[in-house]
mmCIF file with all atom_site columns, C-alpha atoms in Angstrom:
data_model
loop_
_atom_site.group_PDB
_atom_site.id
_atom_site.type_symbol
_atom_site.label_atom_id
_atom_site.label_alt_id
_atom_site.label_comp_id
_atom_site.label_asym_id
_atom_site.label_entity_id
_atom_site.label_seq_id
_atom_site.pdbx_PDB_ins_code
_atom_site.Cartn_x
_atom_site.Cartn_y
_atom_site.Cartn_z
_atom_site.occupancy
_atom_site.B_iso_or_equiv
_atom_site.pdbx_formal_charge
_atom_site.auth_seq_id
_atom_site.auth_comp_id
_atom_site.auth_asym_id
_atom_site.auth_atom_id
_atom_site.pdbx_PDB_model_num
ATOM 1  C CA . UNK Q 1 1  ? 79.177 14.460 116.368 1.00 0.00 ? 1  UNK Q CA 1
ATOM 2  C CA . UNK Q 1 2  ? 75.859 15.458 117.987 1.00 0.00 ? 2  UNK Q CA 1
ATOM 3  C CA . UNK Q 1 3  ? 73.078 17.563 116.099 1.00 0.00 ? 3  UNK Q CA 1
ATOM 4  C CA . UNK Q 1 4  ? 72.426 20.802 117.042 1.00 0.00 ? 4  UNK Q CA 1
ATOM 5  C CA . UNK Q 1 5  ? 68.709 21.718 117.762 1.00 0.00 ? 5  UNK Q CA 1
ATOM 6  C CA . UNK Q 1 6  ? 67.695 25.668 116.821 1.00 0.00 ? 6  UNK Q CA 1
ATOM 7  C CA . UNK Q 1 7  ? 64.558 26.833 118.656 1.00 0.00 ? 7  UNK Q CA 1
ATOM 8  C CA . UNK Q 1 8  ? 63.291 30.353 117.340 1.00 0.00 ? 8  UNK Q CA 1
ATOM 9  C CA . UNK Q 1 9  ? 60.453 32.731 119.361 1.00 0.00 ? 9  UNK Q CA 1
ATOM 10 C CA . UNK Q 1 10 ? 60.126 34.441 116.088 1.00 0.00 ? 10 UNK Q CA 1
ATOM 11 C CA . UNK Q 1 11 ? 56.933 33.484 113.828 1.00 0.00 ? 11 UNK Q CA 1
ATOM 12 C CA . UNK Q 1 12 ? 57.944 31.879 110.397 1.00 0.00 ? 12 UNK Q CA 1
ATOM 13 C CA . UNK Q 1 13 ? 56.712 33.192 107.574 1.00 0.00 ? 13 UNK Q CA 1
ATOM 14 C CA . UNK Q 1 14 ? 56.421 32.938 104.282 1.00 0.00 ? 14 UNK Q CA 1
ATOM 15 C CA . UNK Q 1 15 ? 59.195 34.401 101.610 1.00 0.00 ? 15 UNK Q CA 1
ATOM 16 C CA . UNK Q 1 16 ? 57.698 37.276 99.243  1.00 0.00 ? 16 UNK Q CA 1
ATOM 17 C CA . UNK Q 1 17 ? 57.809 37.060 95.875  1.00 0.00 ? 17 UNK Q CA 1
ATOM 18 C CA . UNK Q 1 18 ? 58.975 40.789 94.187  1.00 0.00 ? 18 UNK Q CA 1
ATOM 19 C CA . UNK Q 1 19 ? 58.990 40.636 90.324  1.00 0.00 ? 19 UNK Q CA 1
ATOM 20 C CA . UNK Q 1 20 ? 60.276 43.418 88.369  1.00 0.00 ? 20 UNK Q CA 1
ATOM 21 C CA . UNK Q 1 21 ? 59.270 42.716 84.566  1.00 0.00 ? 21 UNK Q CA 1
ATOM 22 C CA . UNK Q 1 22 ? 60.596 44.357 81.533  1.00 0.00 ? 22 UNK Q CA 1
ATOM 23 C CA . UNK Q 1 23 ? 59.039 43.672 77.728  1.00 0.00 ? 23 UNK Q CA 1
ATOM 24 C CA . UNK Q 1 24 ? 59.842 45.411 74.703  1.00 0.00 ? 24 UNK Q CA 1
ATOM 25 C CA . UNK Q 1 25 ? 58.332 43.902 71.675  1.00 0.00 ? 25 UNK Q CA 1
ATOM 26 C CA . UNK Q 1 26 ? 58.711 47.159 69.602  1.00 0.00 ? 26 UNK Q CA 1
ATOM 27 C CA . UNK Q 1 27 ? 62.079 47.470 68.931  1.00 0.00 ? 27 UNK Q CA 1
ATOM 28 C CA . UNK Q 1 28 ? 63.149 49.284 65.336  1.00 0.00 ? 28 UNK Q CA 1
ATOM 29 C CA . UNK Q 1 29 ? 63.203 47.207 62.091  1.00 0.00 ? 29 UNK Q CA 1
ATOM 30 C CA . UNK Q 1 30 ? 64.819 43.938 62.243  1.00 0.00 ? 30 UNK Q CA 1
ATOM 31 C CA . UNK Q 1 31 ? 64.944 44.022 66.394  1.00 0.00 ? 31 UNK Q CA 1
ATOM 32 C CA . UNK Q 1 32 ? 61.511 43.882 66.759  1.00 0.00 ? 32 UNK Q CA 1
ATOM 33 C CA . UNK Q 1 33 ? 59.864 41.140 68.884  1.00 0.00 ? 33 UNK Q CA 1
ATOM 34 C CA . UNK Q 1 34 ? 56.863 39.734 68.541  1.00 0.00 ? 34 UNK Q CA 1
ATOM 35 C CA . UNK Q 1 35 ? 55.934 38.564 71.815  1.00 0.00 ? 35 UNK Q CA 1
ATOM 36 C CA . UNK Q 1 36 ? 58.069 40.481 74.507  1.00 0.00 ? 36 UNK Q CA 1
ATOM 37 C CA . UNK Q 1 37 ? 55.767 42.352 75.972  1.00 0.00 ? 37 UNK Q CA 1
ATOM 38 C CA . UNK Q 1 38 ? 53.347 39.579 76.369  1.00 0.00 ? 38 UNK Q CA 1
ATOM 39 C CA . UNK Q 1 39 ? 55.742 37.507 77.759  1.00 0.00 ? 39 UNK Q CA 1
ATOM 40 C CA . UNK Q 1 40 ? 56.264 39.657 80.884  1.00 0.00 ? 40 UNK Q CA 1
ATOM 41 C CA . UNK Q 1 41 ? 52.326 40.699 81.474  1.00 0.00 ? 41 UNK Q CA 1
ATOM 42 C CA . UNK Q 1 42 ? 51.724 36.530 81.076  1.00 0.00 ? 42 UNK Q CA 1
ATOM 43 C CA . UNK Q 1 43 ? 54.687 35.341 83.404  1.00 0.00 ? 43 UNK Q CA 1
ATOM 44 C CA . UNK Q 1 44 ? 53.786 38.083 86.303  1.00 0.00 ? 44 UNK Q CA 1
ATOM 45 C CA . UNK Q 1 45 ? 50.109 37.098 85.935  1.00 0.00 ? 45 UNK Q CA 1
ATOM 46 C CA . UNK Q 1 46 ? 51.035 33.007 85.832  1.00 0.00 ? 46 UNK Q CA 1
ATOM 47 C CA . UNK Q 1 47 ? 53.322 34.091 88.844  1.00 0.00 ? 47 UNK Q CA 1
ATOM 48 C CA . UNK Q 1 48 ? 50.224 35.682 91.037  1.00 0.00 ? 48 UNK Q CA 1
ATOM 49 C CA . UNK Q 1 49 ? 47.802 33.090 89.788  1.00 0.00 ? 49 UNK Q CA 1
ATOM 50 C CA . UNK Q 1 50 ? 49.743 29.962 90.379  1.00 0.00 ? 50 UNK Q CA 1
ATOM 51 C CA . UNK Q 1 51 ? 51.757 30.960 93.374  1.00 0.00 ? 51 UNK Q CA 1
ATOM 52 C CA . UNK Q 1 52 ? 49.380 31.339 96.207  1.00 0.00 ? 52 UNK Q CA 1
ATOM 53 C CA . UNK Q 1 53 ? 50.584 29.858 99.691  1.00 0.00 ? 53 UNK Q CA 1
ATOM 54 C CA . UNK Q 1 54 ? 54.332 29.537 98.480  1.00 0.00 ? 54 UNK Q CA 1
ATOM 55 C CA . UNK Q 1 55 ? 55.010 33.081 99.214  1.00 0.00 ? 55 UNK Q CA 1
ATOM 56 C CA . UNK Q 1 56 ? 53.550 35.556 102.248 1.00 0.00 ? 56 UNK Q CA 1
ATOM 57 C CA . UNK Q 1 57 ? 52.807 38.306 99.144  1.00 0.00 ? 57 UNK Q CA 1
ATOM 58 C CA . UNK Q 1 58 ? 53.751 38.335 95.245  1.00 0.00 ? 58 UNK Q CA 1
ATOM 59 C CA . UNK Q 1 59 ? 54.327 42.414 94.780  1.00 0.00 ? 59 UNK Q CA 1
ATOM 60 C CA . UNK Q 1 60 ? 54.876 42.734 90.426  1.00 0.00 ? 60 UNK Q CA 1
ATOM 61 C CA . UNK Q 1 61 ? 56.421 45.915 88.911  1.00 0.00 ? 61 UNK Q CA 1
ATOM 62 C CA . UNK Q 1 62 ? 55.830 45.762 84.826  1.00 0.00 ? 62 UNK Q CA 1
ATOM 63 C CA . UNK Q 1 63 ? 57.965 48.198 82.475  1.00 0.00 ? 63 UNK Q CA 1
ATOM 64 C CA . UNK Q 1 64 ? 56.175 47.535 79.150  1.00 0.00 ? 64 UNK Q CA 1
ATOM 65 C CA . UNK Q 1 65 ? 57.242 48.950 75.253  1.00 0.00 ? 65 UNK Q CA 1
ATOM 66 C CA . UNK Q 1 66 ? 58.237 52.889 75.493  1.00 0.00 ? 66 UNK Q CA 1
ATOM 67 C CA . UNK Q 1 67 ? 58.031 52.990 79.523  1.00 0.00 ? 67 UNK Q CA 1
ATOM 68 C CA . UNK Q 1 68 ? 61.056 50.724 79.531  1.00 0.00 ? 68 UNK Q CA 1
ATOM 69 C CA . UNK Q 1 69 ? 63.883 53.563 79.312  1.00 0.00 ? 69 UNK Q CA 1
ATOM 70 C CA . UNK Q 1 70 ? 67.127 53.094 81.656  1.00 0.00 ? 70 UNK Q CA 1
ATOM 71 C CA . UNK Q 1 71 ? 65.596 55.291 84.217  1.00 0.00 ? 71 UNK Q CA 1
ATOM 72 C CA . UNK Q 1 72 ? 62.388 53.637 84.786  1.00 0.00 ? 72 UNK Q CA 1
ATOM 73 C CA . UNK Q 1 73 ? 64.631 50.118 84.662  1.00 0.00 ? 73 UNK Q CA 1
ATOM 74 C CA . UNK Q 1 74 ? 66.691 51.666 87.622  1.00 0.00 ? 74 UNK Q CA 1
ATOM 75 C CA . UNK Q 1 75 ? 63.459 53.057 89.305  1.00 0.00 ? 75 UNK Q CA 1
ATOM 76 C CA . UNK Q 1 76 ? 62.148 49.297 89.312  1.00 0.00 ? 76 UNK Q CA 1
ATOM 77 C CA . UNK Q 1 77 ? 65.332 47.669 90.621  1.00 0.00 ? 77 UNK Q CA 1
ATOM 78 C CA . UNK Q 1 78 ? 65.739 50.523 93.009  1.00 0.00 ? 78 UNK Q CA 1
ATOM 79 C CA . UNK Q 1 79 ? 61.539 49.369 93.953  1.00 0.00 ? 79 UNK Q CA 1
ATOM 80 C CA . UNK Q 1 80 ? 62.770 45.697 94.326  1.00 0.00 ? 80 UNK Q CA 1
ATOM 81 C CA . UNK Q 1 81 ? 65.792 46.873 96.929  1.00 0.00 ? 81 UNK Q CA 1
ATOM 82 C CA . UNK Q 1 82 ? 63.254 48.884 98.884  1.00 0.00 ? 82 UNK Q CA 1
ATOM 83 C CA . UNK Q 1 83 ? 61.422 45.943 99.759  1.00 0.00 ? 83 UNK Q CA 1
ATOM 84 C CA . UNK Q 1 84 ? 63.365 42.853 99.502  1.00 0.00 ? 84 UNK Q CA 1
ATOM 85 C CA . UNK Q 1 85 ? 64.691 41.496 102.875 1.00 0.00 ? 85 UNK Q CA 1
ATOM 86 C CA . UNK Q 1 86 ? 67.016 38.440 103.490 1.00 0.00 ? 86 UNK Q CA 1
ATOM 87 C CA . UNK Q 1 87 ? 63.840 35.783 104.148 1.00 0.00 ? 87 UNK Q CA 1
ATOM 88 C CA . UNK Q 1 88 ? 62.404 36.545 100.788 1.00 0.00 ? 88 UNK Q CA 1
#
């Protein structure tokens, strides 16, 4: 069988990078973490540092210790669905 050859007007661009990132280090006697919260401000800053020209735009939503209840959880995945598309 023959190939089939796509040609596209529409510009290419990059995919964008959305990051919604939840740590809670100060959980209640024996739940407690040490380094949650550190862990998510570290990986969202590693992601904008080290990710420049792989994606168009890195957008990062953190949710850190006591700001991290079920409603602000929703909120961010509800902030991720608002600007997510298919390409990213």
């Amino acid at each position: 069988s023959q190939g089939v050859t796509v040609i596209s007007s529409l510009p290419k661009r990059e995919p964008n990078l959305y990051v919604v990132a939840v740590g809670i280090s100060a959980y209640p006697g024996r739940l407690k973490l040490n380094y949650a919260a550190s862990d998510a401000q570290l990986i969202t800053r590693t992601l904008q540092e080290k990710s420049n020209g792989v994606f168009g735009k890195i957008e990062v939503k953190q949710i850190l210790e006591r700001e991290a209840t079920k409603t602000s959880i929703m909120q961010g995945m509800d902030w991720l669905a608002e600007r997510m598309t298919a390409q990213d």
